Amino acid sequence: MELLTKAVRGTQDILPKDSYKRRFVAELMLNEASLYGFKEIRTPVFEHTELFDRGVGDGTDIVQKEMYTFKDRGGRSLTLKPEGTVSAARLMLEHGLFNDVLPIKLMYITPCYRYEKPQSGRYREFYQFGVEMFGSGAPVADAEIICLAKTLFDRLGISNLTLEINSIGCPICRKNYQAALKKYFYENKDNLCTTCIDRLERNPMRIIDCKNLGCKKISQNAPNIIDFLCDDCSEHFDEVQRYLDRSKIEYRINPKIVRGLDYYTKTVFEFVSQADSQRSLVCGGGGRYDGLIEEIGGPFMPAVGFGVGLERLLLLMESQKIDIPKPKSCDVFIAAIGEEANLKSFELAKTLREKSFYVELDVEQRGLKAQLKYANKINAQFCLVIGDSELEKGMAELKDMNSGEKFEVSLEHERFVEIFSRLFGAKN
Ligand code: HAM
């Protein structure tokens, strides 16, 4: 029976006391990104498994250990999106958006699924906000994305985040680097986990972001890609930094960042917070991925983007005691006694809502006392009581629930709305 009343491990229900916070954060991010020209997209929750095998990379932890993959009734292998970038790239190709003016700037909020060990800030179902810019290889595009990411955190009021950047080069500079890495890891092979031993030949860079503690320790002294960059990548990285410096965006170069997805090239970055004295938490990250579009069957098209988990943002905001504006409470509760009064209150409520007032009424036909109790509970600013005598007079008493002040108001719709609007204008 427990299975029926318990959400799946690593997933969360979002209750009314929290849903408005997500909405606030999501809207703020979408609005901010639209100031940079990003347009919203939505992609399906699942895609063909092959898309992630190819896009994210079949040597990554995500593909090897974390994907929710299943066969549908038609025998197709499908996977719940573990991230948003590859789907955005697929959408861009499928709909030929690249035939339009470049760059193409897309943004999204999407649920993602990863079979990871749940802990604070790490879930199996989580939401990502992401931005992707397709069609520009210029360093200023990287700087734009980083600047936008930084602005989002600032706008949300989040402090104490460190921006860490690195360049992981292109396939040309990576050849020498891979050789040096292989040599280093072969010398330390005995201490690697079995997955990483397998990665040694195929993709030794993946060992660097293995979560196994033994592998992590060995990786600390591994050669750094930044020492192997070709002239082109090195110049690109310098230029990105020039833009950041000019705009006084503080950062730290962390040569250990490689990111957990195979598609990255050149600039990579992460925003890191100190979750506690032991653990730092990556709140958002991104980078350039010039090879992805070709990898999934498109033309050569450089791209750069960023993704951030909504849950981690909210956790940070909570730990930093950042206030999120509460949704407005009820403007007026209409208490009604008797059948005719019920009809009148229903009609009045409709009229007021057409003017965008937040109105509630009693749907249970409870006694006056219970109705007023409810009005108090929902924190209604005003309460209007309509009974037989009010109907007869065509007038009723509107009570300001905070001050206790009372106003005689006409129940004639136009007059009522007029008085109510005036009263509200005065109050706000
Ligand atoms: P990522 O670093 O794998 O990058 O994930 C981006 C963000 O998603 C993380 O920084 C974190 O906030 C959140 N996140 C990841 N896994 C979890 C989890 N299990 N529970 C809660 N939050 C999580 C990407 O996915 C790239 N697509 C980002 C990107 C966009 N790169 C270029 N464009």
Coordinates of C-alpha atoms and ligand atoms in Angstrom, one line a residue:
M1 CA 0.0 0.0 0.0
E2 CA 2.9 2.3 0.8
L3 CA 3.7 2.5 -2.9
L4 CA 0.4 4.1 -3.6
T5 CA 0.9 7.1 -1.2
K6 CA 4.6 7.7 -1.6
A7 CA 6.2 9.6 -4.4
V8 CA 9.1 7.8 -6.2
R9 CA 12.5 8.2 -4.6
G10 CA 14.3 11.3 -5.8
T11 CA 11.1 13.0 -7.0
Q12 CA 9.3 15.8 -5.2
D13 CA 5.7 17.1 -5.0
I14 CA 5.4 20.8 -5.3
L15 CA 2.9 22.1 -2.9
P16 CA 1.0 25.5 -3.0
K17 CA 3.3 26.8 -0.2
D18 CA 6.2 26.4 -2.6
S19 CA 4.9 26.5 -6.2
Y20 CA 4.7 30.3 -6.3
K21 CA 8.5 30.4 -5.5
R22 CA 9.2 28.3 -8.6
R23 CA 7.0 30.4 -10.7
F24 CA 8.7 33.6 -9.5
V25 CA 12.1 32.2 -10.3
A26 CA 11.1 30.7 -13.6
E27 CA 9.4 33.9 -14.8
L28 CA 12.4 36.1 -13.7
M29 CA 14.8 33.9 -15.6
L30 CA 12.7 33.8 -18.8
N31 CA 12.1 37.5 -18.7
E32 CA 15.8 38.3 -18.1
A33 CA 16.9 35.9 -20.9
S34 CA 14.4 37.5 -23.3
L35 CA 16.3 40.8 -22.8
Y36 CA 19.2 39.0 -24.6
G37 CA 16.9 37.9 -27.4
F38 CA 16.3 34.3 -26.3
K39 CA 12.9 32.8 -27.3
E40 CA 11.2 30.0 -25.4
I41 CA 10.9 26.4 -26.7
R42 CA 9.4 23.3 -25.3
T43 CA 10.6 19.8 -26.2
P44 CA 9.0 16.5 -25.3
V45 CA 9.9 14.8 -22.0
F46 CA 11.4 11.8 -23.9
E47 CA 13.5 11.4 -27.0
H48 CA 15.1 8.6 -28.9
T49 CA 17.8 7.1 -26.7
E50 CA 20.3 7.4 -29.5
L51 CA 20.1 11.1 -29.4
F52 CA 21.6 11.2 -25.9
D53 CA 24.0 8.3 -26.6
R54 CA 25.4 10.4 -29.4
G55 CA 24.9 13.9 -28.0
V56 CA 25.7 13.6 -24.4
G57 CA 28.2 10.8 -25.1
D58 CA 28.1 7.1 -24.4
G59 CA 31.1 7.3 -22.2
T60 CA 29.6 9.7 -19.8
D61 CA 28.2 8.9 -16.3
I62 CA 24.9 10.3 -17.5
V63 CA 24.5 7.8 -20.4
Q64 CA 26.2 4.9 -18.7
K65 CA 24.6 5.1 -15.3
E66 CA 21.9 7.6 -15.0
M67 CA 19.4 7.5 -17.9
Y68 CA 15.8 6.4 -17.5
T69 CA 15.6 4.3 -20.7
F70 CA 12.7 2.1 -21.7
K71 CA 11.1 0.4 -24.7
D72 CA 7.7 1.7 -25.7
R73 CA 5.0 -0.6 -26.9
G74 CA 6.2 -0.2 -30.5
G75 CA 9.7 -1.5 -29.4
R76 CA 11.5 1.9 -29.7
S77 CA 14.1 2.7 -27.2
L78 CA 13.2 6.0 -25.5
T79 CA 14.9 8.0 -22.8
L80 CA 13.6 10.6 -20.4
K81 CA 15.6 13.8 -21.0
P82 CA 18.6 13.9 -18.7
E83 CA 19.3 17.5 -19.8
G84 CA 18.0 20.1 -22.2
T85 CA 20.8 21.0 -24.6
V86 CA 20.6 18.0 -26.9
S87 CA 16.9 18.2 -27.3
A88 CA 17.2 21.9 -28.1
A89 CA 19.8 21.1 -30.8
R90 CA 17.5 18.4 -32.2
L91 CA 14.5 20.8 -32.3
M92 CA 16.7 23.4 -34.1
L93 CA 17.7 20.9 -36.7
E94 CA 14.4 19.2 -37.2
H95 CA 12.6 22.5 -37.8
G96 CA 15.4 24.0 -39.9
L97 CA 15.7 27.0 -37.6
F98 CA 19.3 27.3 -38.8
N99 CA 18.1 28.5 -42.2
D100 CA 17.0 31.7 -40.5
V101 CA 19.2 34.5 -39.4
L102 CA 22.0 33.4 -37.0
P103 CA 22.5 33.1 -34.2
I104 CA 19.5 31.3 -33.0
K105 CA 18.8 31.9 -29.4
L106 CA 16.6 29.5 -27.5
M107 CA 15.6 29.2 -23.9
Y108 CA 13.6 26.6 -22.0
I109 CA 12.4 25.2 -18.7
T110 CA 12.2 21.5 -18.7
P111 CA 12.0 18.5 -16.4
C112 CA 15.1 16.3 -16.4
Y113 CA 15.7 12.8 -15.2
R114 CA 18.9 11.3 -13.9
Y115 CA 19.2 8.1 -11.8
E116 CA 21.6 9.7 -9.3
K117 CA 21.8 9.1 -5.6
P118 CA 19.3 11.5 -4.1
Q119 CA 20.6 14.1 -1.6
S120 CA 20.1 17.7 -0.8
G121 CA 20.0 19.5 -4.1
R122 CA 20.3 16.3 -6.1
Y123 CA 17.1 14.6 -7.4
R124 CA 16.1 12.1 -9.9
E125 CA 13.5 14.4 -11.4
F126 CA 14.5 18.1 -11.4
Y127 CA 13.9 21.2 -13.5
Q128 CA 16.5 22.9 -15.6
F129 CA 16.3 26.4 -17.0
G130 CA 18.6 26.6 -20.0
V131 CA 19.7 29.0 -22.8
E132 CA 21.4 27.9 -26.0
M133 CA 22.9 30.1 -28.7
F134 CA 23.5 28.3 -32.0
G135 CA 25.5 29.6 -34.9
S136 CA 28.3 31.8 -33.4
G137 CA 31.8 30.7 -32.6
A138 CA 32.8 34.2 -31.4
P139 CA 34.2 34.6 -27.9
V140 CA 31.7 37.4 -27.2
A141 CA 28.9 34.8 -27.5
D142 CA 30.5 32.8 -24.6
A143 CA 30.8 36.1 -22.7
E144 CA 27.1 36.9 -23.3
I145 CA 26.0 33.6 -22.0
I146 CA 28.2 33.9 -18.9
C147 CA 27.0 37.4 -18.3
L148 CA 23.4 36.3 -18.6
A149 CA 24.0 33.5 -16.1
K150 CA 25.7 35.8 -13.7
T151 CA 22.8 38.4 -14.0
L152 CA 20.3 35.7 -13.3
F153 CA 21.9 34.9 -10.0
D154 CA 22.3 38.6 -9.2
R155 CA 18.7 39.3 -10.0
L156 CA 17.5 36.5 -7.7
G157 CA 19.6 38.1 -5.0
I158 CA 21.9 35.1 -4.7
S159 CA 25.4 35.9 -3.4
N160 CA 28.5 34.0 -2.5
L161 CA 28.7 32.2 -5.8
T162 CA 32.1 31.7 -7.5
L163 CA 32.2 31.7 -11.3
E164 CA 34.9 29.2 -12.4
I165 CA 35.9 29.0 -16.0
N166 CA 38.2 26.8 -18.0
S167 CA 38.9 25.9 -21.7
I168 CA 38.8 22.3 -22.7
G169 CA 40.0 23.0 -26.2
C170 CA 39.0 21.5 -29.5
P171 CA 39.7 18.0 -31.0
I172 CA 43.1 19.2 -32.3
C173 CA 44.5 20.2 -28.9
R174 CA 42.8 17.4 -27.2
K175 CA 44.8 14.8 -29.1
N176 CA 48.0 15.6 -27.2
Y177 CA 46.1 16.0 -24.0
Q178 CA 44.4 12.7 -24.3
A179 CA 47.8 11.0 -24.8
A180 CA 49.2 12.7 -21.7
L181 CA 46.1 11.8 -19.7
K182 CA 46.2 8.2 -20.8
K183 CA 49.9 7.9 -19.8
Y184 CA 49.1 9.4 -16.4
F185 CA 46.1 7.3 -15.7
Y186 CA 47.8 4.1 -16.9
E187 CA 50.5 4.7 -14.3
N188 CA 47.7 4.9 -11.6
K189 CA 45.4 2.3 -13.1
D190 CA 45.3 0.1 -10.0
N191 CA 43.3 2.8 -8.1
L192 CA 40.7 3.5 -10.8
C193 CA 37.1 2.1 -10.7
T194 CA 36.2 -0.5 -13.3
T195 CA 34.1 2.0 -15.3
C196 CA 37.2 4.3 -15.5
I197 CA 39.5 1.5 -16.5
D198 CA 37.2 1.0 -19.4
R199 CA 37.3 4.7 -20.1
L200 CA 41.1 4.7 -20.3
E201 CA 41.3 3.8 -23.9
R202 CA 38.1 5.3 -25.2
N203 CA 37.8 8.7 -23.4
P204 CA 40.2 9.3 -20.5
M205 CA 38.9 12.8 -19.9
R206 CA 35.7 11.3 -18.5
I207 CA 37.8 9.9 -15.6
I208 CA 38.3 13.4 -14.3
D209 CA 34.6 13.9 -13.5
C210 CA 34.0 10.4 -12.2
K211 CA 32.2 10.6 -8.8
N212 CA 34.2 7.6 -7.3
L213 CA 36.4 8.9 -4.5
G214 CA 39.4 6.9 -5.5
C215 CA 39.2 8.3 -9.1
K216 CA 38.7 11.8 -7.8
K217 CA 41.8 11.6 -5.7
I218 CA 44.0 10.4 -8.6
S219 CA 42.5 13.0 -11.0
Q220 CA 43.7 15.8 -8.7
N221 CA 47.2 15.5 -10.0
A222 CA 46.3 14.7 -13.6
P223 CA 47.6 16.9 -16.4
N224 CA 45.4 20.0 -17.1
I225 CA 43.9 20.6 -20.6
I226 CA 44.6 24.3 -20.3
D227 CA 48.4 23.5 -20.7
F228 CA 47.7 21.8 -24.0
L229 CA 45.5 24.3 -25.8
C230 CA 46.3 25.1 -29.4
D231 CA 46.8 28.7 -30.4
D232 CA 43.3 29.2 -31.7
C233 CA 41.7 27.8 -28.5
S234 CA 44.1 29.7 -26.3
E235 CA 43.3 33.0 -28.1
H236 CA 39.6 32.3 -27.9
F237 CA 39.8 31.8 -24.2
D238 CA 41.9 35.0 -23.7
E239 CA 39.3 36.9 -25.6
V240 CA 36.4 35.5 -23.5
Q241 CA 38.3 36.7 -20.4
R242 CA 38.8 40.2 -22.0
Y243 CA 35.1 40.6 -22.2
L244 CA 34.5 39.4 -18.7
D245 CA 37.2 41.7 -17.4
R246 CA 35.8 44.7 -19.2
S247 CA 32.4 44.1 -17.6
K248 CA 33.9 43.4 -14.2
I249 CA 32.5 39.9 -14.1
E250 CA 34.7 38.2 -11.5
Y251 CA 35.9 34.7 -12.2
R252 CA 38.5 32.2 -11.3
I253 CA 40.2 29.9 -13.7
N254 CA 39.8 26.3 -12.6
P255 CA 41.8 24.0 -14.8
K256 CA 40.0 21.0 -13.3
I257 CA 36.6 21.8 -14.8
V258 CA 35.9 19.3 -17.6
R259 CA 32.0 19.1 -17.2
G260 CA 30.2 15.8 -17.3
L261 CA 28.9 15.8 -20.9
D262 CA 31.0 14.9 -24.0
Y263 CA 29.8 17.7 -26.2
Y264 CA 31.8 20.6 -24.7
T265 CA 34.6 22.3 -26.5
K266 CA 36.7 25.4 -25.6
T267 CA 35.0 27.5 -22.9
V268 CA 33.4 25.7 -20.0
F269 CA 32.2 27.3 -16.8
E270 CA 30.4 26.6 -13.5
F271 CA 28.9 28.7 -10.7
V272 CA 29.8 27.1 -7.5
S273 CA 28.5 27.7 -4.0
Q274 CA 29.9 26.3 -0.7
A275 CA 26.9 24.1 0.4
D276 CA 28.7 23.4 3.7
S277 CA 32.2 23.1 5.0
Q278 CA 32.7 19.8 3.2
R279 CA 30.8 20.1 0.0
S280 CA 30.6 22.6 -2.8
L281 CA 27.6 22.6 -5.0
V282 CA 27.6 23.4 -8.7
C283 CA 24.5 25.5 -9.1
G284 CA 24.7 26.1 -12.8
G285 CA 27.1 25.4 -15.6
G286 CA 27.6 25.5 -19.3
G287 CA 30.0 26.1 -22.1
R288 CA 30.7 25.9 -25.8
Y289 CA 29.8 22.8 -27.8
D290 CA 30.9 23.4 -31.4
G291 CA 30.8 19.7 -32.4
L292 CA 27.3 18.7 -31.1
I293 CA 25.3 19.7 -34.1
E294 CA 27.4 17.7 -36.5
E295 CA 27.5 14.8 -34.0
I296 CA 23.7 14.5 -34.3
G297 CA 23.6 14.7 -38.0
G298 CA 23.5 18.5 -38.7
P299 CA 25.9 20.9 -40.5
F300 CA 28.9 22.3 -38.6
M301 CA 27.5 24.9 -36.3
P302 CA 29.2 26.3 -33.2
A303 CA 27.1 26.8 -30.2
V304 CA 27.2 27.9 -26.5
G305 CA 24.8 27.6 -23.6
F306 CA 24.1 27.4 -20.0
G307 CA 21.8 25.4 -17.7
V308 CA 20.8 25.8 -14.1
G309 CA 18.7 23.6 -11.8
L310 CA 15.6 25.3 -10.3
E311 CA 15.8 23.2 -7.1
R312 CA 19.4 24.3 -6.4
L313 CA 18.5 27.9 -7.0
L314 CA 15.6 27.6 -4.6
L315 CA 17.7 25.9 -2.0
L316 CA 20.3 28.6 -2.2
M317 CA 17.7 31.3 -1.9
E318 CA 16.3 29.6 1.1
S319 CA 19.6 29.2 2.8
Q320 CA 20.4 32.9 2.1
K321 CA 17.0 33.9 3.4
I322 CA 16.0 35.6 0.2
D323 CA 12.4 36.7 0.2
I324 CA 10.3 35.7 -2.6
P325 CA 7.2 37.9 -3.1
K326 CA 4.1 36.0 -1.9
P327 CA 1.2 35.8 -4.3
K328 CA -1.4 38.4 -3.6
S329 CA -4.1 37.4 -1.2
C330 CA -7.8 37.6 -1.7
D331 CA -9.1 41.1 -2.4
V332 CA -12.7 40.3 -1.3
F333 CA -14.6 37.5 0.1
I334 CA -18.3 37.6 -0.5
A335 CA -20.3 36.0 2.3
A336 CA -23.9 35.1 1.3
I337 CA -26.9 34.0 3.3
G338 CA -29.8 32.5 1.3
E339 CA -30.4 31.3 -2.2
E340 CA -31.0 34.6 -3.8
A341 CA -27.9 36.1 -2.1
N342 CA -25.8 33.1 -3.3
L343 CA -26.9 33.9 -6.9
K344 CA -26.1 37.6 -6.4
S345 CA -22.6 36.9 -4.9
F346 CA -21.8 34.5 -7.8
E347 CA -22.8 37.2 -10.3
L348 CA -20.9 40.0 -8.4
A349 CA -17.8 37.8 -8.1
K350 CA -17.8 37.2 -11.9
T351 CA -18.0 40.9 -12.6
L352 CA -15.2 41.7 -10.2
R353 CA -12.9 39.0 -11.6
E354 CA -13.5 40.4 -15.1
K355 CA -11.8 43.5 -13.6
S356 CA -9.0 41.3 -12.4
F357 CA -9.9 41.4 -8.7
Y358 CA -9.2 38.2 -6.7
V359 CA -12.6 37.2 -5.3
E360 CA -13.7 34.1 -3.4
L361 CA -17.1 33.1 -2.3
D362 CA -18.6 30.3 -0.2
V363 CA -19.4 27.3 -2.3
E364 CA -20.6 25.2 0.7
Q365 CA -23.5 27.3 1.8
R366 CA -22.2 27.4 5.3
G367 CA -23.4 29.7 8.1
L368 CA -22.2 33.3 8.3
K369 CA -19.8 32.5 11.1
A370 CA -18.0 29.7 9.2
Q371 CA -17.9 31.9 6.1
L372 CA -16.2 34.8 8.0
K373 CA -13.8 32.3 9.5
Y374 CA -12.8 31.2 6.1
A375 CA -12.4 34.8 4.9
N376 CA -10.0 35.3 7.8
K377 CA -8.1 32.1 7.0
I378 CA -7.5 33.1 3.4
N379 CA -6.5 36.6 4.5
A380 CA -9.1 38.4 2.5
Q381 CA -8.6 42.1 2.6
F382 CA -12.3 42.9 2.4
C383 CA -15.4 41.0 3.2
L384 CA -18.9 41.7 1.8
V385 CA -21.9 40.2 3.5
I386 CA -25.1 39.8 1.5
G387 CA -28.4 38.6 3.0
D388 CA -32.1 39.1 2.4
S389 CA -32.2 42.6 3.9
E390 CA -29.1 43.7 1.8
L391 CA -30.8 42.4 -1.3
E392 CA -33.9 44.4 -0.5
K393 CA -32.0 47.6 0.1
G394 CA -29.7 47.1 -2.8
M395 CA -26.9 48.1 -0.4
A396 CA -24.4 46.0 1.7
E397 CA -21.6 46.5 4.1
L398 CA -18.1 46.1 2.9
K399 CA -15.6 45.5 5.7
D400 CA -11.9 46.2 5.6
M401 CA -10.7 43.1 7.5
N402 CA -7.5 44.8 8.6
S403 CA -8.7 48.1 9.9
G404 CA -12.3 47.0 10.8
E405 CA -13.6 50.0 8.8
K406 CA -17.0 49.6 7.2
F407 CA -18.4 51.0 4.0
E408 CA -21.9 51.1 2.7
V409 CA -21.8 50.0 -1.0
S410 CA -24.4 49.7 -3.7
L411 CA -25.0 46.2 -5.0
E412 CA -25.7 47.6 -8.4
H413 CA -22.8 46.2 -10.4
E414 CA -21.4 49.2 -12.1
R415 CA -21.6 51.3 -8.9
F416 CA -20.1 48.5 -6.9
V417 CA -17.1 48.0 -9.2
E418 CA -16.6 51.7 -9.2
I419 CA -16.6 52.1 -5.5
F420 CA -14.5 48.9 -5.0
S421 CA -11.9 50.1 -7.6
R422 CA -11.7 53.5 -5.9
L423 CA -11.3 51.9 -2.5
F424 CA -8.6 49.6 -3.8
G425 CA -6.8 52.4 -5.6
A426 CA -6.7 54.2 -2.3
K427 CA -5.5 51.2 -0.4
N428 CA -2.7 50.2 -2.8
Ligands
HAM1 P1 24.7 20.0 -16.0 O1 25.9 20.7 -15.3 O2 24.8 18.6 -16.1 O3 24.7 20.7 -17.4 O4 23.4 20.5 -15.4 C1 23.0 21.8 -15.2 C2 22.5 22.1 -13.9 O5 21.4 21.2 -13.6 C3 23.4 21.8 -12.7 O6 24.3 22.9 -12.5 C4 22.4 21.7 -11.6 O7 22.0 23.0 -11.1 C5 21.3 21.0 -12.2 N1 21.3 19.6 -12.0 C6 22.0 18.6 -12.6 N2 21.8 17.4 -12.1 C7 20.9 17.6 -11.1 C8 20.2 16.7 -10.2 N3 20.4 15.4 -10.2 N4 19.3 17.3 -9.3 C9 19.1 18.6 -9.3 N5 19.7 19.5 -10.1 C10 20.6 19.0 -11.0 C11 23.8 20.4 -18.4 O8 22.8 19.7 -18.2 C12 23.9 21.2 -19.7 N6 22.8 20.9 -20.5 C13 24.0 22.7 -19.4 C14 24.2 23.4 -20.7 C15 23.3 24.1 -21.4 N7 25.4 23.5 -21.3 C16 25.2 24.2 -22.5 N8 24.0 24.5 -22.5

